[in-house]
Short mmCIF file of C-alpha atoms and ligand atoms in Angstrom, two decimals:
data_model
loop_
_atom_site.label_atom_id
_atom_site.label_comp_id
_atom_site.label_asym_id
_atom_site.label_seq_id
_atom_site.Cartn_x
_atom_site.Cartn_y
_atom_site.Cartn_z
CA MET A 93 -16.96 16.73 8.55
CA ARG A 94 -16.64 13.62 6.45
CA GLU A 95 -13.59 11.69 7.57
CA ILE A 96 -11.48 9.60 5.13
CA LYS A 97 -12.48 5.97 5.03
CA GLY A 98 -9.27 4.07 5.64
CA ILE A 99 -6.37 3.00 3.63
CA HIS A 100 -6.86 2.92 -0.09
CA HIS A 101 -3.42 1.57 -1.17
CA ILE A 102 0.18 1.72 -0.18
CA THR A 103 3.04 2.13 -2.55
CA ALA A 104 6.57 0.99 -1.86
CA ILE A 105 9.91 0.91 -3.60
CA ALA A 106 11.28 -2.45 -4.73
CA GLY A 107 14.37 -3.90 -6.37
CA PRO A 108 14.19 -5.92 -9.55
CA ALA A 109 10.64 -6.30 -10.84
CA GLN A 110 10.71 -10.09 -11.41
CA GLU A 111 11.72 -10.74 -7.77
CA ASN A 112 8.99 -8.46 -6.58
CA LEU A 113 6.42 -10.29 -8.68
CA ASP A 114 7.71 -13.73 -7.64
CA PHE A 115 7.27 -12.78 -3.95
CA TYR A 116 3.97 -10.89 -3.96
CA ALA A 117 2.15 -13.05 -6.52
CA GLY A 118 4.05 -16.39 -6.20
CA VAL A 119 4.69 -16.53 -2.44
CA LEU A 120 2.09 -14.27 -0.86
CA GLY A 121 -0.48 -15.18 -3.57
CA LEU A 122 -1.84 -11.70 -4.31
CA ARG A 123 -3.21 -11.02 -7.74
CA LEU A 124 -1.27 -8.80 -10.04
CA VAL A 125 -4.23 -6.55 -10.98
CA LYS A 126 -2.36 -3.93 -13.02
CA ARG A 127 0.93 -3.92 -14.87
CA SER A 128 1.65 -0.36 -15.70
CA VAL A 129 4.39 2.21 -15.51
CA ASN A 130 5.30 5.00 -13.14
CA GLN A 131 3.47 7.93 -14.76
CA ASP A 132 6.24 10.33 -13.79
CA ASP A 133 9.03 7.87 -14.85
CA PRO A 134 7.55 5.64 -17.53
CA GLY A 135 10.77 3.60 -17.96
CA THR A 136 9.90 2.03 -14.61
CA TYR A 137 7.10 -0.42 -13.94
CA HIS A 138 4.26 0.32 -11.52
CA LEU A 139 2.96 -3.09 -10.30
CA PHE A 140 -0.29 -3.37 -8.38
CA TYR A 141 -1.11 -6.38 -6.17
CA ALA A 142 -4.52 -6.81 -4.63
CA ASP A 143 -7.50 -9.19 -4.18
CA ALA A 144 -9.12 -10.62 -7.34
CA GLU A 145 -10.87 -7.34 -8.21
CA GLY A 146 -8.43 -4.73 -6.90
CA HIS A 147 -10.81 -3.41 -4.34
CA PRO A 148 -9.71 -0.24 -2.53
CA GLY A 149 -8.03 -1.22 0.73
CA THR A 150 -6.50 -4.48 -0.67
CA ASP A 151 -3.93 -2.90 -2.98
CA LEU A 152 -0.14 -2.89 -2.38
CA THR A 153 1.78 -1.34 -5.26
CA PHE A 154 5.47 -1.07 -6.16
CA PHE A 155 7.91 0.99 -8.16
CA PRO A 156 10.71 -1.46 -8.87
CA TRP A 157 13.73 0.81 -9.11
CA ALA A 158 16.49 -1.85 -9.48
CA GLN A 159 19.23 0.80 -9.43
CA MET A 160 18.20 2.62 -6.28
CA ALA A 161 20.15 2.42 -2.99
CA PRO A 162 18.50 0.80 0.04
CA SER A 163 16.35 3.08 2.07
CA ARG A 164 17.50 4.70 5.37
CA GLU A 165 15.41 4.13 8.39
CA GLY A 166 14.39 7.20 10.34
CA TYR A 167 11.56 9.61 11.07
CA GLY A 168 9.29 11.09 8.43
CA LEU A 169 8.66 7.75 6.73
CA GLY A 170 6.21 4.87 6.80
CA SER A 171 8.16 1.99 8.31
CA GLU A 172 6.02 -1.14 7.87
CA VAL A 173 3.09 -2.40 5.94
CA SER A 174 0.76 -4.87 7.64
CA LEU A 175 -1.45 -7.28 5.77
CA ALA A 176 -4.64 -8.85 7.14
CA VAL A 177 -4.78 -12.60 7.21
CA PRO A 178 -7.55 -14.79 8.60
CA PRO A 179 -7.57 -15.69 12.28
CA GLY A 180 -5.61 -18.92 12.89
CA SER A 181 -3.68 -18.72 9.64
CA LEU A 182 -0.27 -17.58 10.94
CA ALA A 183 1.04 -21.10 11.51
CA PHE A 184 0.39 -21.83 7.84
CA TRP A 185 1.97 -18.55 6.70
CA SER A 186 5.01 -18.97 8.90
CA ALA A 187 5.64 -22.54 7.54
CA ARG A 188 5.13 -21.39 3.96
CA LEU A 189 7.44 -18.37 4.25
CA GLU A 190 10.13 -20.46 5.94
CA ARG A 191 9.95 -22.95 3.07
CA TYR A 192 10.75 -20.06 0.69
CA GLY A 193 13.59 -18.83 2.87
CA VAL A 194 11.85 -15.55 3.71
CA LYS A 195 13.23 -13.61 6.69
CA LEU A 196 10.76 -13.78 9.58
CA GLY A 197 10.59 -12.30 13.05
CA ALA A 198 9.03 -14.02 16.01
CA THR A 199 5.29 -13.88 16.24
CA GLU A 200 4.16 -11.05 18.59
CA VAL A 201 0.94 -9.82 19.98
CA ARG A 202 0.02 -6.21 18.99
CA PHE A 203 -3.07 -4.64 20.52
CA GLY A 204 -4.45 -8.13 21.09
CA GLN A 205 -3.76 -9.43 17.57
CA ASN A 206 -1.19 -12.02 16.50
CA ALA A 207 1.38 -10.51 14.11
CA LEU A 208 4.20 -12.17 12.14
CA PRO A 209 6.99 -9.73 11.10
CA VAL A 210 8.30 -10.49 7.59
CA ILE A 211 11.01 -8.82 5.44
CA ASP A 212 10.34 -8.86 1.69
CA PRO A 213 13.14 -9.74 -0.74
CA HIS A 214 14.15 -6.00 -1.01
CA GLY A 215 14.03 -5.13 2.66
CA LEU A 216 10.50 -3.76 2.99
CA LYS A 217 9.12 -4.54 6.52
CA LEU A 218 5.78 -6.32 6.39
CA ALA A 219 3.66 -7.91 9.07
CA LEU A 220 0.95 -10.50 8.61
CA VAL A 221 -1.72 -9.77 11.23
CA GLU A 222 -4.54 -12.14 12.08
CA SER A 223 -7.60 -9.96 11.72
CA GLU A 224 -11.32 -10.39 11.62
CA ASP A 225 -12.80 -9.55 8.31
CA SER A 226 -13.21 -5.86 7.95
CA LEU A 227 -16.62 -4.36 7.60
CA GLY A 228 -15.38 -1.44 5.56
CA ARG A 229 -13.39 -3.23 2.86
CA LEU A 230 -14.64 -5.52 0.11
CA PHE A 231 -12.68 -8.72 -0.59
CA THR A 232 -12.97 -11.10 -3.50
CA PRO A 233 -10.87 -14.24 -3.32
CA TRP A 234 -8.42 -14.82 -6.19
CA GLU A 235 -8.95 -18.26 -7.71
CA GLY A 236 -5.65 -18.20 -9.47
CA SER A 237 -3.75 -17.75 -6.22
CA PRO A 238 -1.39 -20.43 -4.92
CA ILE A 239 -3.01 -19.81 -1.51
CA THR A 240 -6.35 -21.43 -0.67
CA VAL A 241 -9.21 -19.11 -0.13
CA GLY A 242 -9.33 -19.74 3.61
CA GLN A 243 -5.83 -18.48 4.10
CA GLN A 244 -5.56 -15.65 1.52
CA ILE A 245 -4.41 -12.16 2.50
CA ARG A 246 -7.61 -10.10 3.05
CA GLY A 247 -6.13 -6.67 2.31
CA LEU A 248 -4.19 -3.96 3.95
CA GLU A 249 -4.41 -4.11 7.71
CA SER A 250 -2.40 -0.96 8.56
CA ALA A 251 0.88 0.85 8.37
CA ARG A 252 3.47 2.02 10.83
CA MET A 253 4.93 5.50 10.73
CA VAL A 254 7.87 6.94 12.55
CA GLU A 255 7.83 10.62 13.50
CA ARG A 256 10.27 13.07 15.16
CA ASP A 257 7.37 14.88 16.92
CA LEU A 258 4.34 12.69 17.44
CA VAL A 259 1.89 15.45 18.33
CA VAL A 260 2.56 17.54 15.24
CA THR A 261 1.43 14.60 13.12
CA THR A 262 -1.41 13.30 15.26
CA SER A 263 -3.01 16.75 15.52
CA PHE A 264 -3.02 16.94 11.76
CA LEU A 265 -4.40 13.38 11.42
CA SER A 266 -7.21 14.41 13.75
CA SER A 267 -8.09 17.86 12.37
CA ALA A 268 -7.52 17.30 8.62
CA LEU A 269 -8.48 13.63 8.22
CA GLY A 270 -10.76 12.78 11.10
CA PHE A 271 -8.55 10.24 13.04
CA ILE A 272 -9.04 9.59 16.73
CA HIS A 273 -6.64 8.05 19.22
CA VAL A 274 -7.48 4.33 19.63
CA GLY A 275 -4.88 3.18 22.08
CA SER A 276 -1.21 3.09 22.99
CA GLU A 277 1.06 0.10 23.62
CA ASN A 278 4.86 -0.50 23.74
CA GLY A 279 5.56 3.01 22.37
CA TRP A 280 3.17 2.68 19.46
CA HIS A 281 0.19 4.99 19.28
CA ARG A 282 -2.82 3.86 17.27
CA PHE A 283 -5.00 6.33 15.41
CA GLY A 284 -8.09 5.23 13.50
CA VAL A 285 -11.03 6.42 11.44
CA ALA A 286 -14.43 4.87 11.03
CA GLY A 287 -14.11 2.79 14.16
CA GLY A 288 -10.44 2.05 13.63
CA LYS A 289 -10.82 -1.55 12.49
CA SER A 290 -8.69 -3.49 9.97
CA GLY A 291 -7.63 -1.16 7.18
CA ALA A 292 -8.69 2.01 9.02
CA TYR A 293 -5.85 2.79 11.42
CA VAL A 294 -2.13 3.61 11.57
CA ASP A 295 0.37 3.08 14.29
CA LEU A 296 2.86 5.85 15.10
CA ARG A 297 6.01 5.98 17.10
CA GLU A 298 8.09 9.01 18.13
CA THR A 299 11.87 8.76 17.65
CA PRO A 300 13.17 12.23 18.37
CA THR A 301 16.83 11.24 18.25
CA ALA A 302 16.80 9.31 14.98
CA ARG A 303 17.79 10.71 11.63
CA ARG A 304 15.43 11.70 8.89
CA GLY A 305 14.54 8.56 6.98
CA ALA A 306 15.13 8.49 3.22
CA TRP A 307 13.45 6.71 0.41
CA GLY A 308 15.17 3.74 -1.21
CA THR A 309 14.49 0.11 -2.00
CA GLY A 310 12.51 -1.42 0.87
CA SER A 311 10.78 1.77 1.91
CA ILE A 312 7.21 2.89 1.81
CA HIS A 313 6.84 5.58 -0.78
CA HIS A 314 3.41 6.83 0.18
CA ILE A 315 0.13 5.90 1.99
CA ALA A 316 -3.11 6.59 0.14
CA TRP A 317 -6.37 7.19 1.97
CA ARG A 318 -9.81 6.37 0.61
CA VAL A 319 -12.31 9.02 -0.31
CA ASP A 320 -15.74 8.22 -1.71
CA ASP A 321 -15.57 10.29 -4.82
CA GLU A 322 -14.35 13.52 -6.26
CA VAL A 323 -16.61 15.67 -4.20
CA HIS A 324 -15.36 14.06 -0.98
CA GLN A 325 -11.73 14.29 -2.27
CA LEU A 326 -12.11 18.14 -2.72
CA GLU A 327 -13.70 18.53 0.72
CA VAL A 328 -10.77 16.70 2.38
CA ARG A 329 -8.31 18.57 0.14
CA THR A 330 -9.66 21.90 1.35
CA ARG A 331 -9.36 20.83 5.02
CA VAL A 332 -5.76 19.54 4.40
CA THR A 333 -4.94 23.01 3.00
CA GLU A 334 -6.58 24.75 6.03
CA GLU A 335 -4.50 22.64 8.40
CA GLY A 336 -1.26 23.87 6.73
CA ALA A 337 -0.36 21.18 4.18
CA ARG A 338 0.18 21.96 0.51
CA PRO A 339 -1.77 19.43 -1.60
CA THR A 340 -1.23 18.96 -5.35
CA PRO A 341 -4.13 19.60 -7.76
CA VAL A 342 -6.27 16.53 -8.53
CA ILE A 343 -4.30 14.20 -10.80
CA ASP A 344 -6.03 11.65 -13.01
CA ARG A 345 -4.43 8.26 -12.34
CA PHE A 346 -7.02 6.71 -14.60
CA TRP A 347 -8.01 3.96 -12.14
CA PHE A 348 -8.64 6.61 -9.50
CA LYS A 349 -8.13 10.36 -8.96
CA SER A 350 -5.33 11.42 -6.69
CA VAL A 351 -4.14 14.33 -4.51
CA TYR A 352 -0.84 14.18 -2.81
CA PHE A 353 0.60 16.11 0.16
CA LEU A 354 3.22 15.73 2.90
CA GLU A 355 1.83 15.42 6.41
CA PRO A 356 3.67 17.80 8.72
CA GLY A 357 6.06 15.02 9.88
CA GLY A 358 7.19 14.39 6.31
CA VAL A 359 5.34 11.23 5.26
CA LEU A 360 3.86 11.41 1.76
CA PHE A 361 0.09 10.94 1.78
CA GLU A 362 -2.38 10.63 -1.09
CA LEU A 363 -6.14 10.94 -1.27
CA ALA A 364 -7.48 8.42 -3.74
CA THR A 365 -11.08 7.97 -4.98
CA ASP A 366 -12.69 4.54 -4.69
CA GLY A 367 -13.58 4.52 -8.39
CA PRO A 368 -13.56 3.94 -11.27
CA GLY A 369 -11.13 0.97 -10.39
CA PHE A 370 -8.88 -1.40 -12.27
CA ALA A 371 -11.56 -2.84 -14.57
CA VAL A 372 -11.98 0.50 -16.37
CA ASP A 373 -9.42 -0.45 -19.06
CA GLU A 374 -9.11 -4.27 -18.87
CA ASP A 375 -11.43 -7.23 -18.73
CA ARG A 376 -11.82 -8.36 -15.09
CA ALA A 377 -10.76 -11.87 -16.15
CA HIS A 378 -7.46 -10.68 -17.59
CA LEU A 379 -6.36 -7.94 -15.14
CA GLY A 380 -2.58 -7.53 -14.99
CA GLU A 381 -1.78 -9.79 -17.91
CA SER A 382 -0.48 -7.14 -20.28
CA LEU A 383 1.12 -3.74 -20.01
CA VAL A 384 -1.49 -1.01 -19.58
CA LEU A 385 -0.54 2.63 -20.25
CA PRO A 386 -2.55 5.73 -19.53
CA PRO A 387 -3.93 7.20 -22.76
CA TRP A 388 -1.34 10.02 -22.91
CA LEU A 389 1.52 7.50 -22.89
CA GLU A 390 0.07 5.16 -25.61
CA SER A 391 1.90 6.92 -28.40
CA ASN A 392 5.23 6.06 -26.70
CA ARG A 393 4.40 2.39 -26.11
CA ALA A 394 7.08 0.94 -28.31
CA THR A 395 9.85 2.88 -26.67
CA ILE A 396 8.53 2.25 -23.15
CA GLU A 397 8.31 -1.52 -23.74
CA THR A 398 11.94 -1.72 -24.78
CA LYS A 399 12.99 -0.07 -21.55
CA LEU A 400 11.06 -2.42 -19.27
CA PRO A 401 12.48 -5.83 -18.31
CA PRO A 402 10.35 -8.79 -19.31
CA LEU A 403 8.19 -10.24 -16.67
CA ALA A 404 7.07 -13.91 -16.31
CA MET A 405 4.15 -14.86 -13.99
CA PRO A 406 5.28 -17.19 -11.23
CA ASN A 407 3.94 -20.73 -11.13
CA ALA A 408 0.98 -21.21 -8.78
CA ASP A 409 2.77 -23.53 -6.41
CA ARG A 410 0.53 -24.84 -3.58
ZN1 ZN B 131 -0.60 6.08 -4.82
#
């Protein structure tokens, strides 16, 4: 069986769009590679941040729903996004984030790696993790970033998930998606694919007494896994069905094809194809500069644009 290849992207819920852009592009130095709308709620932006080219595995995306209540922590949700940074760069990051008044935790060691817990402006838990460059993920530095190339975020390291019943989810991860147990430490259980390196593992914790978590600003909305192409996607979709989940049909997200399903513990997953990618409808040099709509929404562009708040790119402050 062909396992999935690792994390494709993670989507989270943010507050006001400008604050989200200021933090992820202006402070963390990611490239805004696509400025679009939520295809199910086109009055809301969908903002995509990644490396210079938007490679699969580097992409963190947001629905800025300014009116939404904060999320409720609990089981059945992703609880933290970790981002890979170069070894030795955490002192730089910690000083930079402090300068911007960002909420930071104390640096910790997780499975042998240095990790800096960070809270984004709308309550999303992040961690910057010093990580060797991944073999499985391409990375192109972003020259327009306020961060020098040697310290730029390399992509998605991992995610944490909280579950009421660990085994129900880990059995599914193994049988449907090809994960294996990599290790356990301090109550966290690491499961990986393709060797379980950077971008190819998740950490799970069981909290049987907690409440069910609920989406809101600051929560992870879904975790998307990489599949090579549409054939691979259908193979995995079939296996997901055989293991008891109920996947959607294939949905054309234009930059990739998507299938969604809930894992048995309640976290929303997606299978996303590696291609065609973000350059399918914009020049590589100008990704993210203007509002891009999928073809079926183009006829409503004027109405959609009046509903979206204006966005200004932050200054590249080194
Ligand atoms: Zn997605």
